[in-house]
PDB file of C-alpha atoms in Angstrom:
ATOM      1  CA  MET A   1      15.518 -15.079  18.174  1.00 92.00           C
ATOM      2  CA  ILE A   2      15.488 -13.677  14.661  1.00 96.00           C
ATOM      3  CA  LEU A   3      11.702 -14.052  14.414  1.00 96.00           C
ATOM      4  CA  ASP A   4      11.339 -11.637  17.313  1.00 97.00           C
ATOM      5  CA  ARG A   5      12.600  -8.885  15.011  1.00 98.00           C
ATOM      6  CA  PHE A   6       9.384  -9.231  13.008  1.00 98.00           C
ATOM      7  CA  ARG A   7       7.214  -8.422  16.044  1.00 98.00           C
ATOM      8  CA  ILE A   8       5.543  -5.014  16.329  1.00 98.00           C
ATOM      9  CA  ASP A   9       3.967  -5.546  19.727  1.00 98.00           C
ATOM     10  CA  ASP A  10       1.842  -2.644  20.990  1.00 97.00           C
ATOM     11  CA  LYS A  11       2.652  -0.477  17.987  1.00 98.00           C
ATOM     12  CA  VAL A  12      -0.161   1.437  16.278  1.00 98.00           C
ATOM     13  CA  ALA A  13      -0.587   1.412  12.525  1.00 98.00           C
ATOM     14  CA  ILE A  14      -2.811   3.206  10.029  1.00 98.00           C
ATOM     15  CA  ILE A  15      -3.673   1.276   6.876  1.00 98.00           C
ATOM     16  CA  THR A  16      -5.705   2.943   4.131  1.00 97.00           C
ATOM     17  CA  GLY A  17      -7.771   0.968   1.650  1.00 95.00           C
ATOM     18  CA  ALA A  18      -8.043  -1.696   4.345  1.00 97.00           C
ATOM     19  CA  GLY A  19     -11.494  -3.098   3.694  1.00 96.00           C
ATOM     20  CA  ARG A  20     -10.254  -5.854   1.396  1.00 95.00           C
ATOM     21  CA  GLY A  21      -7.335  -6.975  -0.741  1.00 96.00           C
ATOM     22  CA  LEU A  22      -3.849  -5.761   0.097  1.00 97.00           C
ATOM     23  CA  GLY A  23      -4.948  -3.370   2.839  1.00 98.00           C
ATOM     24  CA  ALA A  24      -6.932  -6.015   4.697  1.00 98.00           C
ATOM     25  CA  ALA A  25      -4.080  -8.517   4.428  1.00 98.00           C
ATOM     26  CA  ILE A  26      -1.613  -5.960   5.784  1.00 98.00           C
ATOM     27  CA  ALA A  27      -3.904  -5.043   8.680  1.00 98.00           C
ATOM     28  CA  LEU A  28      -4.265  -8.692   9.682  1.00 98.00           C
ATOM     29  CA  ALA A  29      -0.527  -9.325   9.379  1.00 98.00           C
ATOM     30  CA  PHE A  30       0.214  -6.352  11.629  1.00 98.00           C
ATOM     31  CA  ALA A  31      -2.361  -7.520  14.169  1.00 98.00           C
ATOM     32  CA  GLU A  32      -0.910 -11.020  14.173  1.00 98.00           C
ATOM     33  CA  ALA A  33       2.502  -9.466  14.831  1.00 98.00           C
ATOM     34  CA  GLY A  34       1.142  -7.557  17.826  1.00 98.00           C
ATOM     35  CA  ALA A  35      -0.078  -4.165  16.574  1.00 98.00           C
ATOM     36  CA  ASP A  36      -3.347  -2.279  16.949  1.00 98.00           C
ATOM     37  CA  VAL A  37      -4.669  -0.806  13.726  1.00 98.00           C
ATOM     38  CA  VAL A  38      -6.671   2.090  12.349  1.00 98.00           C
ATOM     39  CA  ILE A  39      -8.298   0.783   9.190  1.00 98.00           C
ATOM     40  CA  ALA A  40      -9.858   3.148   6.660  1.00 97.00           C
ATOM     41  CA  ALA A  41     -11.865   2.638   3.476  1.00 95.00           C
ATOM     42  CA  ARG A  42     -15.230   3.579   1.991  1.00 93.00           C
ATOM     43  CA  SER A  43     -17.132   0.432   2.946  1.00 93.00           C
ATOM     44  CA  GLU A  44     -17.974   0.199   6.646  1.00 94.00           C
ATOM     45  CA  PHE A  45     -19.252  -3.356   6.171  1.00 96.00           C
ATOM     46  CA  GLU A  46     -15.926  -4.545   4.772  1.00 97.00           C
ATOM     47  CA  LEU A  47     -14.003  -2.728   7.491  1.00 98.00           C
ATOM     48  CA  ASP A  48     -16.157  -4.284  10.194  1.00 98.00           C
ATOM     49  CA  ASN A  49     -15.324  -7.720   8.793  1.00 98.00           C
ATOM     50  CA  VAL A  50     -11.591  -6.979   8.953  1.00 98.00           C
ATOM     51  CA  ALA A  51     -11.965  -5.537  12.459  1.00 98.00           C
ATOM     52  CA  GLY A  52     -13.635  -8.747  13.580  1.00 98.00           C
ATOM     53  CA  GLN A  53     -10.680 -10.764  12.326  1.00 98.00           C
ATOM     54  CA  VAL A  54      -8.284  -8.390  14.093  1.00 98.00           C
ATOM     55  CA  ALA A  55     -10.196  -8.955  17.355  1.00 98.00           C
ATOM     56  CA  GLU A  56      -9.895 -12.717  16.882  1.00 98.00           C
ATOM     57  CA  LEU A  57      -6.129 -12.203  16.800  1.00 98.00           C
ATOM     58  CA  GLY A  58      -6.308 -10.456  20.174  1.00 98.00           C
ATOM     59  CA  ARG A  59      -5.708  -6.912  18.950  1.00 98.00           C
ATOM     60  CA  ARG A  60      -7.815  -3.768  18.557  1.00 98.00           C
ATOM     61  CA  ALA A  61      -9.042  -2.116  15.374  1.00 98.00           C
ATOM     62  CA  LYS A  62     -10.523   1.346  14.910  1.00 98.00           C
ATOM     63  CA  VAL A  63     -12.843   1.403  11.901  1.00 98.00           C
ATOM     64  CA  VAL A  64     -12.913   4.663   9.913  1.00 97.00           C
ATOM     65  CA  PRO A  65     -15.301   4.607   6.956  1.00 96.00           C
ATOM     66  CA  VAL A  66     -14.180   7.534   4.820  1.00 94.00           C
ATOM     67  CA  ASP A  67     -13.674   8.664   1.239  1.00 91.00           C
ATOM     68  CA  LEU A  68      -9.894   8.854   1.023  1.00 88.00           C
ATOM     69  CA  SER A  69      -9.975  10.822  -2.217  1.00 85.00           C
ATOM     70  CA  ASN A  70     -10.253  13.776   0.161  1.00 84.00           C
ATOM     71  CA  ALA A  71      -6.840  14.904   1.411  1.00 82.00           C
ATOM     72  CA  ASP A  72      -8.304  16.389   4.607  1.00 88.00           C
ATOM     73  CA  ALA A  73      -9.955  13.063   5.434  1.00 90.00           C
ATOM     74  CA  ALA A  74      -6.658  11.252   4.929  1.00 87.00           C
ATOM     75  CA  ALA A  75      -4.820  13.699   7.132  1.00 88.00           C
ATOM     76  CA  ASN A  76      -7.424  13.303   9.897  1.00 93.00           C
ATOM     77  CA  LEU A  77      -6.532   9.624  10.313  1.00 96.00           C
ATOM     78  CA  ALA A  78      -3.345  10.509  12.178  1.00 96.00           C
ATOM     79  CA  GLN A  79      -5.310  12.272  14.901  1.00 96.00           C
ATOM     80  CA  VAL A  80      -7.810   9.401  15.034  1.00 97.00           C
ATOM     81  CA  ALA A  81      -4.956   6.979  15.778  1.00 98.00           C
ATOM     82  CA  VAL A  82      -3.629   9.106  18.621  1.00 97.00           C
ATOM     83  CA  ASP A  83      -7.068   9.785  20.083  1.00 97.00           C
ATOM     84  CA  GLU A  84      -7.991   6.093  20.007  1.00 98.00           C
ATOM     85  CA  PHE A  85      -4.694   4.387  20.880  1.00 98.00           C
ATOM     86  CA  GLY A  86      -2.429   7.140  22.237  1.00 97.00           C
ATOM     87  CA  ARG A  87       0.330   6.860  19.669  1.00 97.00           C
ATOM     88  CA  LEU A  88       1.218   6.337  16.014  1.00 98.00           C
ATOM     89  CA  ASP A  89       4.121   4.230  14.765  1.00 98.00           C
ATOM     90  CA  ILE A  90       3.332   2.948  11.265  1.00 98.00           C
ATOM     91  CA  VAL A  91       1.518   4.368   8.240  1.00 98.00           C
ATOM     92  CA  VAL A  92       0.650   2.347   5.135  1.00 98.00           C
ATOM     93  CA  ASN A  93      -0.554   4.406   2.183  1.00 98.00           C
ATOM     94  CA  ASN A  94      -2.333   1.653   0.286  1.00 97.00           C
ATOM     95  CA  VAL A  95      -5.367   3.368  -1.221  1.00 94.00           C
ATOM     96  CA  GLY A  96      -4.898   4.511  -4.815  1.00 93.00           C
ATOM     97  CA  GLY A  97      -5.498   3.622  -8.418  1.00 92.00           C
ATOM     98  CA  ALA A  98      -6.694   4.931 -11.787  1.00 92.00           C
ATOM     99  CA  MET A  99      -8.634   3.280 -14.589  1.00 92.00           C
ATOM    100  CA  PRO A 100      -6.627   2.117 -17.632  1.00 92.00           C
ATOM    101  CA  ARG A 101      -7.146   4.461 -20.549  1.00 94.00           C
ATOM    102  CA  ALA A 102      -5.385   5.074 -23.847  1.00 95.00           C
ATOM    103  CA  LEU A 103      -3.035   8.053 -23.828  1.00 95.00           C
ATOM    104  CA  LEU A 104      -5.090  10.109 -26.299  1.00 96.00           C
ATOM    105  CA  ASP A 105      -8.211   9.430 -24.232  1.00 95.00           C
ATOM    106  CA  THR A 106      -6.548  10.642 -21.028  1.00 96.00           C
ATOM    107  CA  SER A 107      -7.358  14.261 -20.273  1.00 97.00           C
ATOM    108  CA  PRO A 108      -5.065  16.549 -18.284  1.00 97.00           C
ATOM    109  CA  GLU A 109      -7.720  16.533 -15.560  1.00 97.00           C
ATOM    110  CA  GLN A 110      -7.619  12.726 -15.368  1.00 97.00           C
ATOM    111  CA  LEU A 111      -3.840  12.792 -15.112  1.00 97.00           C
ATOM    112  CA  THR A 112      -4.038  15.403 -12.378  1.00 97.00           C
ATOM    113  CA  GLY A 113      -6.706  13.390 -10.585  1.00 96.00           C
ATOM    114  CA  ALA A 114      -4.528  10.289 -10.586  1.00 96.00           C
ATOM    115  CA  PHE A 115      -1.648  12.271  -9.148  1.00 96.00           C
ATOM    116  CA  GLU A 116      -3.829  13.771  -6.417  1.00 95.00           C
ATOM    117  CA  PHE A 117      -5.382  10.431  -5.449  1.00 95.00           C
ATOM    118  CA  ASN A 118      -2.142   8.430  -5.427  1.00 96.00           C
ATOM    119  CA  VAL A 119       0.454  10.989  -4.347  1.00 97.00           C
ATOM    120  CA  ALA A 120      -1.057  14.133  -2.830  1.00 95.00           C
ATOM    121  CA  ASN A 121      -3.329  12.200  -0.478  1.00 94.00           C
ATOM    122  CA  ALA A 122      -0.438  10.014   0.659  1.00 96.00           C
ATOM    123  CA  HIS A 123       1.530  13.188   1.328  1.00 97.00           C
ATOM    124  CA  ALA A 124      -1.356  14.572   3.388  1.00 96.00           C
ATOM    125  CA  LEU A 125      -1.320  11.540   5.674  1.00 96.00           C
ATOM    126  CA  VAL A 126       2.471  11.535   5.898  1.00 97.00           C
ATOM    127  CA  THR A 127       2.719  15.187   6.917  1.00 97.00           C
ATOM    128  CA  ALA A 128      -0.075  14.788   9.463  1.00 96.00           C
ATOM    129  CA  SER A 129       1.616  11.714  10.962  1.00 97.00           C
ATOM    130  CA  VAL A 130       5.177  12.909  11.395  1.00 97.00           C
ATOM    131  CA  LYS A 131       4.706  14.881  14.623  1.00 96.00           C
ATOM    132  CA  HIS A 132       2.987  11.899  16.265  1.00 97.00           C
ATOM    133  CA  MET A 133       5.683   9.467  15.129  1.00 97.00           C
ATOM    134  CA  LEU A 134       8.400  11.724  16.492  1.00 97.00           C
ATOM    135  CA  ALA A 135       6.692  11.586  19.893  1.00 96.00           C
ATOM    136  CA  THR A 136       7.537   7.885  20.233  1.00 93.00           C
ATOM    137  CA  ALA A 137      10.960   6.637  21.250  1.00 88.00           C
ATOM    138  CA  ASP A 138      11.365   4.473  18.170  1.00 89.00           C
ATOM    139  CA  GLY A 139      10.268   7.017  15.565  1.00 92.00           C
ATOM    140  CA  GLY A 140       8.192   5.470  12.821  1.00 97.00           C
ATOM    141  CA  SER A 141       7.857   3.616   9.549  1.00 98.00           C
ATOM    142  CA  ILE A 142       5.942   4.802   6.473  1.00 98.00           C
ATOM    143  CA  ILE A 143       5.156   2.389   3.649  1.00 98.00           C
ATOM    144  CA  ASN A 144       3.768   3.533   0.306  1.00 98.00           C
ATOM    145  CA  ILE A 145       2.170   0.971  -1.993  1.00 98.00           C
ATOM    146  CA  THR A 146       3.277   1.779  -5.529  1.00 98.00           C
ATOM    147  CA  SER A 147       3.044  -0.610  -8.502  1.00 97.00           C
ATOM    148  CA  THR A 148       5.120  -2.480 -11.017  1.00 96.00           C
ATOM    149  CA  MET A 149       3.476  -0.214 -13.610  1.00 96.00           C
ATOM    150  CA  GLY A 150       5.363   2.664 -12.026  1.00 97.00           C
ATOM    151  CA  ARG A 151       8.545   1.292 -13.584  1.00 97.00           C
ATOM    152  CA  LEU A 152       7.440  -0.883 -16.526  1.00 96.00           C
ATOM    153  CA  PRO A 153       6.060   0.561 -19.788  1.00 94.00           C
ATOM    154  CA  GLY A 154       2.611  -0.626 -20.841  1.00 92.00           C
ATOM    155  CA  ARG A 155      -0.208   0.748 -22.923  1.00 93.00           C
ATOM    156  CA  ALA A 156      -3.195   2.400 -21.197  1.00 94.00           C
ATOM    157  CA  PHE A 157      -1.338   3.088 -17.945  1.00 95.00           C
ATOM    158  CA  VAL A 158      -0.169   6.642 -18.597  1.00 96.00           C
ATOM    159  CA  ALA A 159      -2.158   8.103 -15.659  1.00 97.00           C
ATOM    160  CA  TYR A 160      -1.811   5.207 -13.221  1.00 96.00           C
ATOM    161  CA  GLY A 161       1.802   4.419 -14.062  1.00 97.00           C
ATOM    162  CA  THR A 162       2.904   8.047 -13.954  1.00 97.00           C
ATOM    163  CA  ALA A 163       1.227   8.563 -10.578  1.00 98.00           C
ATOM    164  CA  LYS A 164       2.756   5.397  -9.112  1.00 98.00           C
ATOM    165  CA  ALA A 165       6.183   6.331 -10.460  1.00 98.00           C
ATOM    166  CA  ALA A 166       5.792   9.698  -8.765  1.00 98.00           C
ATOM    167  CA  LEU A 167       4.827   7.973  -5.507  1.00 98.00           C
ATOM    168  CA  ALA A 168       7.928   5.797  -5.725  1.00 98.00           C
ATOM    169  CA  HIS A 169      10.215   8.804  -6.102  1.00 98.00           C
ATOM    170  CA  TYR A 170       8.254  10.686  -3.460  1.00 98.00           C
ATOM    171  CA  THR A 171       9.147   7.774  -1.170  1.00 98.00           C
ATOM    172  CA  ARG A 172      12.860   8.228  -1.852  1.00 98.00           C
ATOM    173  CA  LEU A 173      12.713  11.992  -1.390  1.00 98.00           C
ATOM    174  CA  ALA A 174      10.594  11.815   1.783  1.00 98.00           C
ATOM    175  CA  SER A 175      13.015   9.341   3.316  1.00 98.00           C
ATOM    176  CA  MET A 176      15.816  11.898   3.060  1.00 98.00           C
ATOM    177  CA  ASP A 177      13.770  14.608   4.768  1.00 98.00           C
ATOM    178  CA  LEU A 178      12.633  12.280   7.555  1.00 98.00           C
ATOM    179  CA  ASN A 179      15.920  10.496   8.300  1.00 97.00           C
ATOM    180  CA  PRO A 180      16.965   9.239  10.777  1.00 97.00           C
ATOM    181  CA  ARG A 181      13.882   9.004  13.011  1.00 97.00           C
ATOM    182  CA  ILE A 182      11.305   7.929  10.433  1.00 98.00           C
ATOM    183  CA  ARG A 183      11.937   5.350   7.736  1.00 98.00           C
ATOM    184  CA  VAL A 184      10.060   5.669   4.426  1.00 98.00           C
ATOM    185  CA  ASN A 185       9.867   2.772   1.994  1.00 98.00           C
ATOM    186  CA  GLY A 186       7.601   1.472  -0.741  1.00 98.00           C
ATOM    187  CA  ILE A 187       6.314  -1.817  -2.087  1.00 98.00           C
ATOM    188  CA  ALA A 188       5.715  -2.283  -5.800  1.00 98.00           C
ATOM    189  CA  PRO A 189       3.286  -5.205  -6.239  1.00 98.00           C
ATOM    190  CA  GLY A 190       2.914  -7.104  -9.460  1.00 96.00           C
ATOM    191  CA  SER A 191      -0.188  -9.118 -10.395  1.00 95.00           C
ATOM    192  CA  ILE A 192      -1.747  -9.896  -7.030  1.00 96.00           C
ATOM    193  CA  LEU A 193      -4.913 -11.969  -6.727  1.00 93.00           C
ATOM    194  CA  THR A 194      -7.324  -9.319  -5.428  1.00 91.00           C
ATOM    195  CA  SER A 195     -10.693  -8.094  -6.698  1.00 84.00           C
ATOM    196  CA  SER A 196      -8.932  -6.035  -9.364  1.00 83.00           C
ATOM    197  CA  LEU A 197      -7.793  -9.291 -11.001  1.00 84.00           C
ATOM    198  CA  GLU A 198     -11.090 -11.162 -10.710  1.00 85.00           C
ATOM    199  CA  VAL A 199     -11.561 -11.135 -14.486  1.00 85.00           C
ATOM    200  CA  VAL A 200      -8.115 -12.644 -15.014  1.00 86.00           C
ATOM    201  CA  ALA A 201      -8.570 -15.251 -12.287  1.00 83.00           C
ATOM    202  CA  ALA A 202     -11.940 -16.357 -13.673  1.00 86.00           C
ATOM    203  CA  ASN A 203     -10.676 -16.823 -17.239  1.00 88.00           C
ATOM    204  CA  ASP A 204      -8.433 -19.899 -17.499  1.00 89.00           C
ATOM    205  CA  GLU A 205      -6.835 -18.783 -20.762  1.00 90.00           C
ATOM    206  CA  MET A 206      -6.139 -15.262 -19.554  1.00 89.00           C
ATOM    207  CA  ARG A 207      -4.814 -16.485 -16.199  1.00 93.00           C
ATOM    208  CA  SER A 208      -2.537 -18.975 -17.953  1.00 94.00           C
ATOM    209  CA  THR A 209      -1.176 -16.169 -20.155  1.00 93.00           C
ATOM    210  CA  VAL A 210      -0.474 -13.898 -17.189  1.00 94.00           C
ATOM    211  CA  GLU A 211       1.133 -16.663 -15.152  1.00 95.00           C
ATOM    212  CA  GLY A 212       3.194 -17.815 -18.129  1.00 95.00           C
ATOM    213  CA  ALA A 213       4.564 -14.296 -18.609  1.00 95.00           C
ATOM    214  CA  THR A 214       5.514 -14.054 -14.932  1.00 97.00           C
ATOM    215  CA  PRO A 215       8.935 -15.566 -14.130  1.00 97.00           C
ATOM    216  CA  LEU A 216       7.617 -17.310 -10.988  1.00 98.00           C
ATOM    217  CA  HIS A 217       4.646 -18.651 -13.007  1.00 97.00           C
ATOM    218  CA  ARG A 218       1.918 -17.683 -10.558  1.00 96.00           C
ATOM    219  CA  LEU A 219      -0.214 -14.775  -9.454  1.00 96.00           C
ATOM    220  CA  GLY A 220       0.759 -13.144  -6.205  1.00 96.00           C
ATOM    221  CA  ASP A 221      -1.214 -13.551  -2.988  1.00 96.00           C
ATOM    222  CA  PRO A 222      -2.137 -10.562  -0.796  1.00 97.00           C
ATOM    223  CA  GLU A 223      -0.104 -12.174   1.990  1.00 98.00           C
ATOM    224  CA  ASP A 224       2.996 -11.823  -0.205  1.00 98.00           C
ATOM    225  CA  ILE A 225       2.554  -8.063   0.075  1.00 98.00           C
ATOM    226  CA  ALA A 226       1.553  -8.232   3.746  1.00 98.00           C
ATOM    227  CA  ALA A 227       4.765 -10.109   4.580  1.00 98.00           C
ATOM    228  CA  ALA A 228       6.823  -7.446   2.795  1.00 98.00           C
ATOM    229  CA  ALA A 229       4.978  -4.694   4.664  1.00 98.00           C
ATOM    230  CA  LEU A 230       5.610  -6.400   8.001  1.00 98.00           C
ATOM    231  CA  TYR A 231       9.318  -6.638   7.200  1.00 98.00           C
ATOM    232  CA  LEU A 232       9.508  -2.927   6.389  1.00 98.00           C
ATOM    233  CA  ALA A 233       7.418  -1.901   9.415  1.00 98.00           C
ATOM    234  CA  SER A 234       9.227  -4.056  11.966  1.00 98.00           C
ATOM    235  CA  PRO A 235      12.708  -4.015  13.519  1.00 98.00           C
ATOM    236  CA  ALA A 236      13.651  -6.606  10.879  1.00 98.00           C
ATOM    237  CA  GLY A 237      13.694  -3.750   8.354  1.00 98.00           C
ATOM    238  CA  SER A 238      15.265  -1.174  10.641  1.00 97.00           C
ATOM    239  CA  TYR A 239      18.261  -0.613   8.326  1.00 98.00           C
ATOM    240  CA  VAL A 240      16.111  -0.031   5.241  1.00 98.00           C
ATOM    241  CA  THR A 241      14.849   3.356   4.109  1.00 98.00           C
ATOM    242  CA  GLY A 242      14.252   5.117   0.811  1.00 98.00           C
ATOM    243  CA  LYS A 243      13.812   1.818  -1.030  1.00 98.00           C
ATOM    244  CA  ILE A 244      11.111   0.274  -3.211  1.00 98.00           C
ATOM    245  CA  LEU A 245      10.681  -3.452  -2.598  1.00 98.00           C
ATOM    246  CA  GLU A 246       9.496  -5.101  -5.829  1.00 98.00           C
ATOM    247  CA  VAL A 247       7.151  -7.985  -4.993  1.00 98.00           C
ATOM    248  CA  ASP A 248       6.114  -8.932  -8.495  1.00 97.00           C
ATOM    249  CA  GLY A 249       7.124 -12.497  -9.285  1.00 97.00           C
ATOM    250  CA  GLY A 250      10.263 -11.297 -11.073  1.00 97.00           C
ATOM    251  CA  LEU A 251       8.628  -9.179 -13.768  1.00 97.00           C
ATOM    252  CA  ILE A 252      10.879  -7.367 -16.223  1.00 95.00           C
ATOM    253  CA  ALA A 253       8.020  -6.558 -18.619  1.00 94.00           C
ATOM    254  CA  PRO A 254       4.225  -6.302 -18.290  1.00 93.00           C
ATOM    255  CA  ASN A 255       2.558  -9.717 -18.184  1.00 93.00           C
ATOM    256  CA  LEU A 256      -0.783  -8.643 -19.652  1.00 87.00           C
ATOM    257  CA  ASP A 257      -1.249  -6.576 -22.794  1.00 82.00           C
ATOM    258  CA  LEU A 258      -4.387  -4.446 -22.892  1.00 85.00           C
ATOM    259  CA  PRO A 259      -6.091  -4.287 -26.303  1.00 85.00           C
ATOM    260  CA  ILE A 260      -4.983  -0.795 -27.260  1.00 88.00           C
ATOM    261  CA  PRO A 261      -4.399  -0.737 -31.062  1.00 89.00           C
ATOM    262  CA  ASP A 262      -1.544   0.971 -32.862  1.00 90.00           C
ATOM    263  CA  LEU A 263      -2.281   4.485 -34.100  1.00 91.00           C
TER     264      LEU A 263
END
C-alpha cells in the first residue's frame, strides 16, 4: 500500500530544537510512523513532555538537554543516538534563528553569529552523523529547516534571512557530496503557528493581516511541517535529494511588514 511508504519503522532520528513547536511536532510524527528519536533542546522539562508523548505512541525517546549553540554539543548527538539505539538513520536540523534587526543595527558579529548558529552547527551534526548513517543498509536522510525568509526579501531579516539562505544552499551542496547513500533536503516554512508567532495569533487585526496576505488565507500548523519532514525522511521521498520543500501557504512575498522606517 502507498501509505506503507511513509513508515519509518525501527529507524532512529535526531531532532534538534525538539522541546516545542516544529521540532516537537516532527518528533511525534516520526514516532507515530515507527521511529525512535533523540530529542535535543535547552529545556529538559519541555523535552520530558515530548518524550512522554512519544512513549504513548509506543516508541522510545532519548532526552538530551543541551545548548545547541555549541557546535561540539551538536556533533555529540550523533554518538548519543548510536550509544542509545544502536544506529542513526535520520537527522533533522531544526534549531536556529536570529532576532529581527535593521540592517544598520546589525553588526558583523551578529551576522557571523547567525551564520554559526544556523549553518555551522547544522554542519557539525551532519559531519558527525555521516559515518553512522553509512553503517546502515539504507543510508540516511538529512533534513534542514530553513525559512521562507531565506528566499523572500523583507526588512530586518538581513542576519536571519542570509543565514537561512546559506543553509538552503548548503543543503543543495551537501546533497551532491553525500549522494547516493544519504539524501539531503530542506523545508522552508512560512508563518507557522508556534510560540514565535504568539503575538500575531493573539492580535486579531494582525492575524487577519497575515492570513490575508497568505494565498491559502491561514497560518500554518506545526503538523504541516511535520508531514513534510516525514515525507522527506521516509521511503516516500526516496527519489528526492538536494531540494527545498516550501511549506508556506503559497507565499511569493512577505506577509508581515516589520516597522522599519525608510532611511
